[in-house]
Tab-separated table of C-alpha atoms in Angstrom:
chain	number	residue	atom	x	y	z
Z	1	MET	CA	0.000	0.000	0.000
Z	2	GLU	CA	2.931	2.346	0.717
Z	3	SER	CA	3.611	2.366	-3.035
Z	4	LEU	CA	0.696	4.808	-3.347
Z	5	LEU	CA	2.865	7.388	-1.552
Z	6	ARG	CA	5.168	7.541	-4.546
Z	7	GLY	CA	4.533	9.213	-7.857
Z	8	ARG	CA	1.673	11.473	-8.843
Z	9	ALA	CA	-0.503	13.406	-6.397
Z	10	LEU	CA	-3.592	11.804	-7.969
Z	11	ARG	CA	-3.831	8.424	-9.591
Z	12	PRO	CA	-6.710	6.243	-10.841
Z	13	LEU	CA	-7.873	3.406	-8.624
Z	14	THR	CA	-10.504	0.691	-8.898
Z	15	VAL	CA	-12.044	-0.809	-5.768
Z	16	ASP	CA	-14.594	-3.620	-6.074
Z	17	GLY	CA	-15.292	-2.569	-9.643
Z	18	VAL	CA	-15.853	1.094	-8.724
Z	19	ASP	CA	-13.573	3.646	-10.372
Z	20	ALA	CA	-12.016	6.231	-8.099
Z	21	VAL	CA	-9.114	8.646	-7.822
Z	22	PHE	CA	-6.578	8.180	-5.034
Z	23	VAL	CA	-5.190	11.408	-3.518
Z	24	ARG	CA	-1.868	11.279	-1.674
Z	25	ASP	CA	-1.151	15.012	-1.398
Z	26	PRO	CA	-2.096	16.241	2.135
Z	27	VAL	CA	-2.765	19.767	0.842
Z	28	LEU	CA	-5.322	18.440	-1.654
Z	29	VAL	CA	-6.885	16.193	0.998
Z	30	ARG	CA	-7.383	19.266	3.175
Z	31	ASP	CA	-9.068	21.005	0.232
Z	32	ILE	CA	-11.502	18.081	0.000
Z	33	LEU	CA	-12.282	18.070	3.723
Z	34	VAL	CA	-12.146	21.787	4.519
Z	35	GLY	CA	-11.516	24.310	1.760
Z	36	GLU	CA	-13.917	22.856	-0.826
Z	37	SER	CA	-15.914	20.548	1.437
Z	38	LYS	CA	-19.227	21.904	0.129
Z	39	ASN	CA	-18.395	20.346	-3.248
Z	40	TYR	CA	-17.925	16.836	-1.838
Z	41	GLY	CA	-20.387	14.387	-0.328
Z	42	LYS	CA	-20.127	10.846	0.974
Z	43	GLY	CA	-18.397	8.508	-1.443
Z	44	GLU	CA	-19.745	5.210	-2.717
Z	45	LEU	CA	-16.914	3.073	-1.357
Z	46	PHE	CA	-16.766	1.556	2.154
Z	47	ARG	CA	-20.194	2.920	3.157
Z	48	LYS	CA	-22.064	-0.378	3.405
Z	49	ALA	CA	-19.464	-1.737	5.782
Z	50	ARG	CA	-19.397	1.299	8.072
Z	51	ASN	CA	-22.732	3.060	8.093
Z	52	LEU	CA	-25.454	1.918	10.451
Z	53	SER	CA	-27.746	4.896	10.016
Z	54	ARG	CA	-28.747	7.244	7.230
Z	55	VAL	CA	-30.626	9.692	9.426
Z	56	GLY	CA	-29.347	12.274	11.873
Z	57	MET	CA	-25.607	12.846	11.918
Z	58	LEU	CA	-24.925	10.546	8.956
Z	59	SER	CA	-27.569	12.155	6.785
Z	60	GLU	CA	-26.618	13.303	3.301
Z	61	ASP	CA	-28.354	16.587	4.117
Z	62	GLU	CA	-25.755	19.022	5.456
Z	63	THR	CA	-28.270	20.988	7.531
Z	64	MET	CA	-29.513	17.833	9.236
Z	65	HIS	CA	-25.939	16.672	9.851
Z	66	ARG	CA	-25.079	19.954	11.580
Z	67	HIS	CA	-28.285	19.843	13.615
Z	68	TYR	CA	-27.616	16.385	15.061
Z	69	ARG	CA	-23.983	17.177	15.567
Z	70	ARG	CA	-25.106	20.071	17.770
Z	71	LEU	CA	-27.406	17.715	19.690
Z	72	ALA	CA	-24.510	15.362	20.443
Z	73	ASN	CA	-21.987	18.076	21.269
Z	74	PRO	CA	-23.133	18.837	24.857
Z	75	TYR	CA	-22.413	15.229	25.805
Z	76	VAL	CA	-18.895	15.049	24.349
Z	77	ARG	CA	-17.470	18.573	24.677
Z	78	SER	CA	-14.338	18.975	26.802
Z	79	ALA	CA	-15.987	20.548	29.865
Z	80	LYS	CA	-18.625	17.817	30.063
Z	81	VAL	CA	-16.076	15.066	29.495
Z	82	GLU	CA	-14.136	16.195	32.564
Z	83	GLU	CA	-17.250	15.484	34.628
Z	84	TYR	CA	-17.171	11.902	33.348
Z	85	VAL	CA	-13.595	11.211	34.459
Z	86	PRO	CA	-14.382	9.702	37.920
Z	87	ASP	CA	-16.925	7.344	36.327
Z	88	MET	CA	-14.478	6.492	33.525
Z	89	HIS	CA	-11.854	5.566	36.123
Z	90	GLY	CA	-14.298	3.464	38.129
Z	91	ILE	CA	-15.577	1.554	35.100
Z	92	ALA	CA	-12.089	0.885	33.716
Z	93	HIS	CA	-10.861	-0.245	37.146
Z	94	ARG	CA	-13.773	-2.677	37.486
Z	95	PHE	CA	-12.675	-4.505	34.338
Z	96	VAL	CA	-8.915	-4.231	34.723
Z	97	SER	CA	-8.914	-5.411	38.348
Z	98	SER	CA	-10.583	-8.650	37.235
Z	99	TRP	CA	-7.498	-9.674	35.239
Z	100	ARG	CA	-5.339	-12.373	36.799
Z	101	ASP	CA	-1.579	-12.569	37.059
Z	102	GLY	CA	-0.226	-14.686	34.207
Z	103	GLU	CA	-3.615	-15.358	32.566
Z	104	THR	CA	-3.700	-14.328	28.909
Z	105	VAL	CA	-5.999	-11.427	28.040
Z	106	ASP	CA	-7.477	-10.843	24.580
Z	107	ILE	CA	-6.737	-7.120	24.606
Z	108	GLN	CA	-8.888	-6.099	21.634
Z	109	SER	CA	-11.948	-7.850	23.055
Z	110	GLU	CA	-11.305	-6.440	26.521
Z	111	MET	CA	-10.878	-2.902	25.218
Z	112	CYS	CA	-14.239	-3.294	23.459
Z	113	ARG	CA	-15.864	-4.202	26.770
Z	114	ILE	CA	-14.235	-1.313	28.649
Z	115	THR	CA	-14.890	1.409	26.070
Z	116	CYS	CA	-18.501	0.293	25.597
Z	117	ALA	CA	-19.132	0.314	29.342
Z	118	ILE	CA	-17.642	3.800	29.620
Z	119	VAL	CA	-19.660	5.248	26.738
Z	120	VAL	CA	-22.963	3.776	27.916
Z	121	GLY	CA	-22.272	4.655	31.553
Z	122	THR	CA	-21.565	8.309	30.802
Z	123	ILE	CA	-23.558	9.329	27.742
Z	124	ILE	CA	-26.754	7.365	28.401
Z	125	THR	CA	-27.439	8.095	32.049
Z	126	GLY	CA	-30.440	7.356	34.240
Z	127	LEU	CA	-31.022	3.749	33.177
Z	128	PRO	CA	-31.418	1.037	35.829
Z	129	PRO	CA	-27.993	-0.548	36.577
Z	130	GLY	CA	-29.013	-3.902	35.116
Z	131	THR	CA	-30.193	-2.235	31.916
Z	132	THR	CA	-26.971	-0.239	31.646
Z	133	ASP	CA	-24.965	-3.459	31.912
Z	134	THR	CA	-27.111	-5.171	29.278
Z	135	VAL	CA	-26.797	-2.275	26.823
Z	136	SER	CA	-23.037	-2.229	27.409
Z	137	GLU	CA	-22.635	-5.971	26.864
Z	138	ARG	CA	-24.701	-5.961	23.684
Z	139	LEU	CA	-22.901	-2.894	22.358
Z	140	SER	CA	-19.599	-4.650	23.016
Z	141	ARG	CA	-20.659	-7.646	20.922
Z	142	LEU	CA	-21.736	-5.376	18.053
Z	143	ALA	CA	-18.540	-3.307	18.268
Z	144	TRP	CA	-16.421	-6.448	18.145
Z	145	GLU	CA	-18.199	-7.652	15.007
Z	146	MET	CA	-18.001	-4.208	13.390
Z	147	ILE	CA	-14.277	-3.856	14.049
Z	148	ARG	CA	-13.536	-7.097	12.216
Z	149	LYS	CA	-15.740	-6.441	9.199
Z	150	PRO	CA	-13.718	-6.135	5.952
Z	151	LEU	CA	-14.223	-2.967	3.937
Z	152	TYR	CA	-13.552	-4.168	0.413
Z	153	GLY	CA	-12.282	-6.979	-1.772
Z	154	LYS	CA	-13.018	-10.694	-1.638
Z	155	ALA	CA	-13.025	-10.711	2.156
Z	156	ALA	CA	-15.809	-8.097	2.176
Z	157	ALA	CA	-17.791	-10.088	-0.374
Z	158	ARG	CA	-17.498	-13.207	1.789
Z	159	ALA	CA	-18.496	-11.246	4.910
Z	160	ALA	CA	-21.615	-9.940	3.133
Z	161	ARG	CA	-22.977	-13.438	2.471
Z	162	PRO	CA	-26.043	-14.280	4.566
Z	163	GLY	CA	-24.343	-16.968	6.633
Z	164	ALA	CA	-21.184	-14.999	7.302
Z	165	ALA	CA	-23.118	-11.835	8.220
Z	166	LYS	CA	-25.314	-13.631	10.743
Z	167	ARG	CA	-23.252	-12.765	13.827
Z	168	LEU	CA	-23.177	-9.066	12.937
Z	169	SER	CA	-26.908	-8.962	12.169
Z	170	ARG	CA	-27.731	-10.767	15.400
Z	171	ALA	CA	-25.510	-8.460	17.471
Z	172	ARG	CA	-27.109	-5.397	15.913
Z	173	ALA	CA	-30.633	-6.741	16.450
Z	174	GLU	CA	-29.887	-7.538	20.111
Z	175	LEU	CA	-28.649	-4.002	20.770
Z	176	ARG	CA	-31.630	-2.505	18.957
Z	177	ASP	CA	-34.019	-4.649	21.011
Z	178	ILE	CA	-32.756	-3.373	24.364
Z	179	LEU	CA	-32.600	0.228	23.110
Z	180	ASP	CA	-36.176	-0.088	21.846
Z	181	VAL	CA	-37.219	-1.060	25.376
Z	182	CYS	CA	-35.314	1.902	26.847
Z	183	ILE	CA	-36.919	4.312	24.368
Z	184	ALA	CA	-40.410	2.937	25.024
Z	185	ASP	CA	-39.896	3.330	28.774
Z	186	LEU	CA	-38.787	6.938	28.281
Z	187	LEU	CA	-41.826	7.716	26.131
Z	188	ASN	CA	-44.119	6.182	28.740
Z	189	SER	CA	-42.431	8.051	31.615
Z	190	PRO	CA	-42.210	11.739	30.638
Z	191	GLY	CA	-40.338	12.727	33.792
Z	192	THR	CA	-37.514	10.242	33.231
Z	193	THR	CA	-34.324	11.260	31.428
Z	194	ALA	CA	-31.520	9.196	29.909
Z	195	GLY	CA	-28.914	11.634	28.631
Z	196	TYR	CA	-28.329	11.469	24.897
Z	197	LEU	CA	-31.350	9.211	24.289
Z	198	SER	CA	-33.628	11.795	25.895
Z	199	GLU	CA	-31.997	14.545	23.825
Z	200	LEU	CA	-32.886	12.710	20.621
Z	201	LEU	CA	-36.442	12.020	21.756
Z	202	ALA	CA	-36.975	15.662	22.750
Z	203	ASP	CA	-35.819	17.023	19.394
Z	204	SER	CA	-38.780	18.809	17.826
Z	205	ASP	CA	-39.797	21.444	15.315
Z	206	GLY	CA	-41.237	24.881	16.076
Z	207	GLN	CA	-44.697	23.385	16.693
Z	208	GLY	CA	-43.416	20.838	19.193
Z	209	ASN	CA	-43.647	17.858	16.822
Z	210	ARG	CA	-40.940	15.254	17.329
Z	211	LEU	CA	-38.529	15.144	14.384
Z	212	LEU	CA	-37.423	11.540	14.809
Z	213	THR	CA	-39.556	8.448	15.191
Z	214	ALA	CA	-38.673	6.018	17.979
Z	215	GLU	CA	-37.090	3.770	15.333
Z	216	GLN	CA	-34.924	6.612	14.020
Z	217	VAL	CA	-33.857	7.521	17.557
Z	218	CYS	CA	-32.766	3.922	18.003
Z	219	GLU	CA	-30.818	3.984	14.714
Z	220	GLU	CA	-29.085	7.228	15.655
Z	221	ALA	CA	-28.192	5.883	19.100
Z	222	VAL	CA	-26.750	2.685	17.604
Z	223	MET	CA	-24.643	4.751	15.202
Z	224	MET	CA	-23.378	7.121	17.902
Z	225	LEU	CA	-22.575	4.385	20.416
Z	226	THR	CA	-20.835	2.209	17.852
Z	227	ALA	CA	-18.781	5.057	16.407
Z	228	ALA	CA	-17.711	6.056	19.915
Z	229	THR	CA	-16.382	2.592	20.719
Z	230	VAL	CA	-14.986	0.727	17.708
Z	231	THR	CA	-12.340	3.370	17.025
Z	232	THR	CA	-11.250	3.938	20.627
Z	233	ALA	CA	-11.064	0.217	21.372
Z	234	SER	CA	-8.713	-0.292	18.425
Z	235	VAL	CA	-6.506	2.682	19.324
Z	236	MET	CA	-6.285	1.602	22.961
Z	237	SER	CA	-5.225	-1.886	21.893
Z	238	TRP	CA	-2.427	-0.418	19.801
Z	239	ALA	CA	-1.399	1.866	22.684
Z	240	LEU	CA	-0.926	-1.090	25.035
Z	241	TYR	CA	0.958	-2.991	22.359
Z	242	ALA	CA	3.249	-0.002	21.669
Z	243	LEU	CA	3.946	0.294	25.386
Z	244	SER	CA	4.889	-3.379	25.625
Z	245	GLU	CA	7.280	-2.941	22.705
Z	246	ASN	CA	8.812	0.197	24.246
Z	247	PRO	CA	9.023	-0.516	28.012
Z	248	SER	CA	11.275	2.503	28.660
Z	249	MET	CA	8.237	4.707	27.947
Z	250	GLU	CA	6.220	3.310	30.857
Z	251	GLU	CA	7.907	5.288	33.605
Z	252	PRO	CA	7.454	8.797	32.157
Z	253	LEU	CA	3.864	7.907	31.251
Z	254	ARG	CA	3.029	6.602	34.721
Z	255	LYS	CA	4.626	9.580	36.450
Z	256	GLU	CA	2.735	12.111	34.361
Z	257	LEU	CA	-0.583	10.273	34.662
Z	258	ALA	CA	-0.129	9.925	38.427
Z	259	ARG	CA	0.215	13.715	38.634
Z	260	GLY	CA	-3.042	14.085	36.722
Z	261	GLY	CA	-1.207	15.199	33.576
Z	262	GLY	CA	-2.053	14.462	29.990
Z	263	GLY	CA	-5.637	15.746	30.114
Z	264	PHE	CA	-7.094	16.716	26.742
Z	265	ASP	CA	-8.300	20.262	26.278
Z	266	ALA	CA	-9.828	21.321	22.968
Z	267	GLN	CA	-8.727	24.931	23.356
Z	268	GLU	CA	-5.172	23.853	24.157
Z	269	GLN	CA	-5.185	21.581	21.105
Z	270	GLU	CA	-6.248	24.478	18.895
Z	271	GLN	CA	-3.525	26.704	20.381
Z	272	GLU	CA	-0.941	24.043	19.550
Z	273	ARG	CA	-2.094	24.036	15.936
Z	274	GLU	CA	-1.492	27.788	15.801
Z	275	GLN	CA	2.020	27.648	17.268
Z	276	GLU	CA	5.069	28.499	15.203
Z	277	PRO	CA	6.799	25.532	13.516
Z	278	GLY	CA	9.110	23.735	15.920
Z	279	GLN	CA	6.828	24.191	18.923
Z	280	GLY	CA	5.235	20.810	19.556
Z	281	SER	CA	3.170	19.108	22.235
Z	282	SER	CA	4.678	19.241	25.716
Z	283	GLY	CA	2.880	16.488	27.675
Z	284	TYR	CA	4.416	13.027	27.358
Z	285	THR	CA	1.051	11.234	27.510
Z	286	ARG	CA	-0.264	13.440	24.715
Z	287	ARG	CA	2.816	12.797	22.599
Z	288	PHE	CA	2.622	9.050	23.217
Z	289	LEU	CA	-1.024	8.863	22.147
Z	290	MET	CA	-0.456	11.179	19.193
Z	291	GLU	CA	2.215	8.780	17.969
Z	292	VAL	CA	-0.108	5.794	18.433
Z	293	LEU	CA	-2.750	7.620	16.396
Z	294	ARG	CA	-0.190	8.567	13.758
Z	295	LEU	CA	0.867	4.984	13.129
Z	296	TYR	CA	-2.524	3.375	13.723
Z	297	PRO	CA	-5.342	5.786	12.786
Z	298	PRO	CA	-8.585	3.833	13.307
Z	299	VAL	CA	-10.419	5.256	10.276
Z	300	TRP	CA	-7.537	4.475	7.978
Z	301	ILE	CA	-9.181	5.011	4.588
Z	302	SER	CA	-12.023	7.261	3.428
Z	303	CYS	CA	-13.935	8.213	0.310
Z	304	ARG	CA	-15.711	11.362	-0.826
Z	305	LYS	CA	-17.649	12.017	-4.032
Z	306	ALA	CA	-17.550	15.173	-6.123
Z	307	LEU	CA	-21.038	16.682	-6.144
Z	308	THR	CA	-20.239	18.925	-9.094
Z	309	ASP	CA	-17.419	19.401	-11.570
Z	310	VAL	CA	-14.447	20.479	-9.455
Z	311	MET	CA	-10.805	21.452	-9.740
Z	312	LEU	CA	-8.674	19.602	-7.202
Z	313	GLY	CA	-5.450	21.537	-7.357
Z	314	ASP	CA	-4.644	21.512	-11.074
Z	315	HIS	CA	-6.740	18.422	-11.709
Z	316	PRO	CA	-10.286	18.665	-13.135
Z	317	LEU	CA	-12.670	16.043	-11.741
Z	318	PRO	CA	-16.163	15.517	-13.169
Z	319	ALA	CA	-19.196	15.337	-10.900
Z	320	GLY	CA	-19.643	11.868	-9.447
Z	321	THR	CA	-15.931	11.127	-9.132
Z	322	ASN	CA	-15.101	9.022	-6.074
Z	323	VAL	CA	-12.047	10.432	-4.301
Z	324	VAL	CA	-10.128	8.128	-1.950
Z	325	PHE	CA	-7.489	9.101	0.611
Z	326	SER	CA	-5.827	7.274	3.480
Z	327	SER	CA	-4.857	8.742	6.850
Z	328	TYR	CA	-2.667	5.658	7.320
Z	329	LEU	CA	-0.535	6.709	4.333
Z	330	LEU	CA	-0.676	10.424	5.050
Z	331	HIS	CA	0.680	9.697	8.541
Z	332	ARG	CA	3.570	7.655	7.134
Z	333	ASP	CA	4.762	10.069	4.490
Z	334	PRO	CA	8.576	10.291	4.868
Z	335	GLU	CA	8.529	13.859	3.569
Z	336	ARG	CA	6.563	14.859	6.663
Z	337	TYR	CA	7.705	12.211	9.141
Z	338	PRO	CA	11.384	11.159	9.007
Z	339	ASP	CA	11.777	7.420	9.634
Z	340	PRO	CA	7.983	7.137	9.516
Z	341	GLY	CA	7.750	3.532	10.705
Z	342	ARG	CA	9.559	4.239	13.988
Z	343	PHE	CA	7.458	4.750	17.112
Z	344	ASP	CA	8.809	8.009	18.525
Z	345	PRO	CA	6.599	10.172	20.769
Z	346	ASP	CA	9.358	12.768	21.014
Z	347	ARG	CA	9.014	13.622	17.339
Z	348	TRP	CA	6.056	15.733	18.562
Z	349	LEU	CA	8.384	17.942	20.593
Z	350	SER	CA	9.369	19.712	17.400
Z	351	LEU	CA	6.474	18.729	15.158
Z	352	ARG	CA	2.868	19.809	15.302
Z	353	PRO	CA	-0.238	19.051	13.238
Z	354	GLY	CA	-0.450	21.811	10.672
Z	355	GLN	CA	-3.401	23.868	9.531
Z	356	ALA	CA	-2.166	24.048	5.953
Z	357	ASP	CA	-2.582	20.362	5.113
Z	358	ALA	CA	-4.031	17.023	6.216
Z	359	SER	CA	-0.804	15.279	7.134
Z	360	TYR	CA	-2.219	14.352	10.567
Z	361	ILE	CA	-5.940	13.599	10.685
Z	362	PRO	CA	-6.634	10.713	13.118
Z	363	PHE	CA	-10.044	12.222	13.945
Z	364	GLY	CA	-10.656	13.844	10.586
Z	365	ILE	CA	-10.885	17.593	10.088
Z	366	GLY	CA	-13.461	20.126	8.998
Z	367	SER	CA	-17.218	20.037	9.470
Z	368	LYS	CA	-17.306	16.215	9.292
Z	369	GLY	CA	-14.472	15.685	11.765
Z	370	CYS	CA	-15.151	13.476	14.785
Z	371	VAL	CA	-17.547	15.247	17.162
Z	372	GLY	CA	-16.394	12.957	19.979
Z	373	GLU	CA	-12.679	13.774	19.768
Z	374	PRO	CA	-12.451	15.282	23.305
Z	375	PHE	CA	-14.268	12.233	24.703
Z	376	ALA	CA	-11.936	9.849	22.861
Z	377	TRP	CA	-8.756	11.585	24.058
Z	378	ARG	CA	-9.853	11.565	27.682
Z	379	GLN	CA	-11.037	7.970	27.544
Z	380	LEU	CA	-7.708	6.830	26.106
Z	381	GLU	CA	-5.815	8.642	28.850
Z	382	VAL	CA	-8.005	7.241	31.631
Z	383	ILE	CA	-7.749	3.634	30.439
Z	384	LEU	CA	-3.995	3.988	29.953
Z	385	ASP	CA	-3.706	5.349	33.490
Z	386	VAL	CA	-5.782	2.563	35.066
Z	387	VAL	CA	-3.987	-0.235	33.215
Z	388	THR	CA	-0.448	1.027	33.876
Z	389	ARG	CA	-1.161	1.594	37.584
Z	390	GLU	CA	-2.012	-2.069	38.073
Z	391	TRP	CA	-0.277	-4.111	35.389
Z	392	THR	CA	2.630	-4.554	33.045
Z	393	LEU	CA	1.488	-6.231	29.823
Z	394	ASN	CA	3.595	-8.327	27.478
Z	395	THR	CA	3.039	-10.441	24.410
Z	396	GLY	CA	4.348	-13.986	24.389
Z	397	PRO	CA	7.844	-14.830	23.095
Z	398	GLY	CA	7.948	-14.665	19.318
Z	399	HIS	CA	4.341	-13.439	19.116
Z	400	ARG	CA	3.950	-11.344	15.994
Z	401	VAL	CA	1.060	-8.901	15.910
Z	402	ARG	CA	-0.412	-8.357	12.468
Z	403	THR	CA	-2.260	-5.236	11.367
Z	404	ALA	CA	-5.826	-5.805	10.198
Z	405	PRO	CA	-7.066	-3.017	7.876
Z	406	GLU	CA	-10.781	-3.678	8.193
Z	407	THR	CA	-13.569	-1.368	9.395
Z	408	THR	CA	-10.933	0.010	11.728
Z	409	LEU	CA	-7.195	-0.497	11.692
Z	410	HIS	CA	-6.827	-2.986	14.523
Z	411	PRO	CA	-4.484	-5.728	15.726
Z	412	ARG	CA	-5.448	-9.042	14.127
Z	413	ARG	CA	-5.076	-10.923	17.401
Z	414	LEU	CA	-3.456	-9.255	20.400
Z	415	LEU	CA	-2.996	-11.646	23.311
Z	416	MET	CA	-1.098	-10.200	26.280
Z	417	THR	CA	-0.110	-11.470	29.705
Z	418	PRO	CA	-0.591	-9.154	32.703
Z	419	ARG	CA	1.916	-9.030	35.550
Z	420	PRO	CA	1.159	-6.997	38.684
Z	421	ARG	CA	3.269	-4.002	39.604
């Protein structure tokens, strides 16, 4: 795949019989996502594998997208996320403390369970404890199936067959069933609230008419919950693997996290983007996670479609052209990142994500960038803190971890052995 980094800024590409143009130039990718974003919509490729909802935030209608993004924002903005931190710690500790010395842990599966429990326990509040646990468990099963779903090629065709897709369909139906019950209970009990679910149910027009049916609320909740977990679970798995491969990084991480350092702040992040070149990120935890996200961006490939005839740089593209770009490749461009395959958090001491291009976009950029970025950063830091306080994790001798570029970029099979501190 790295061969796409060489040669022309744009080159033709065919994926599953669909013609597209691959863009490797980070300046042009930024034009697609920010400068000329109004001229690009959702592309045809990879959508069936990823999308669970076509209403609300994933709507083709830009006004509707912005509206539901605003509805979600109060639950994932930085100030609100800080209120979640004690609960995040408690939930992560509950899972991590159940590990046993010397007993192998399937890290990817366990990170699914932890991230799902955190998201449900913070964003959908007010449910009975047993219901919260059930929603979390069912979301975890769906997230695990979604993570492993191929995006394209023969593997995707095999996964789409009725028999092969049964586990995913069943997991999705089970989550929908319990959410349907929660939504019905909320509708029958006007004084009860359940965080984000209640926000969706209360959404109405100027005459007080609800804008979403109960079924659409369920679809939007499934989309939001899944998006908030599959990516973070994969990134957290890579973070623990990177730490096991670089044990000298544990001590500075643990010291900073013990002092309460590393906390994500959206305003601080924006200030860093505006710094002069050579002024990078100061916190070690931030630099460590930025490097994990550089090498292993969860949404590793994306597609947009030209809505009208456009000029992309010097290249004319007719309306309907599918435009593909890869954060995985943008993050490994040797022109931007010397020795790009090396895991080096300290590269961010002198390097910063720029505003002029898309050379670092783990959460996307522009109006369609990840609305839950502050939540994701804080969740990663909390889980990293809880795990490193209690355990040292290692892979077995000779165990080779393979990268799986599927719905997310995740470890194919990451088995690790915990040892107490």
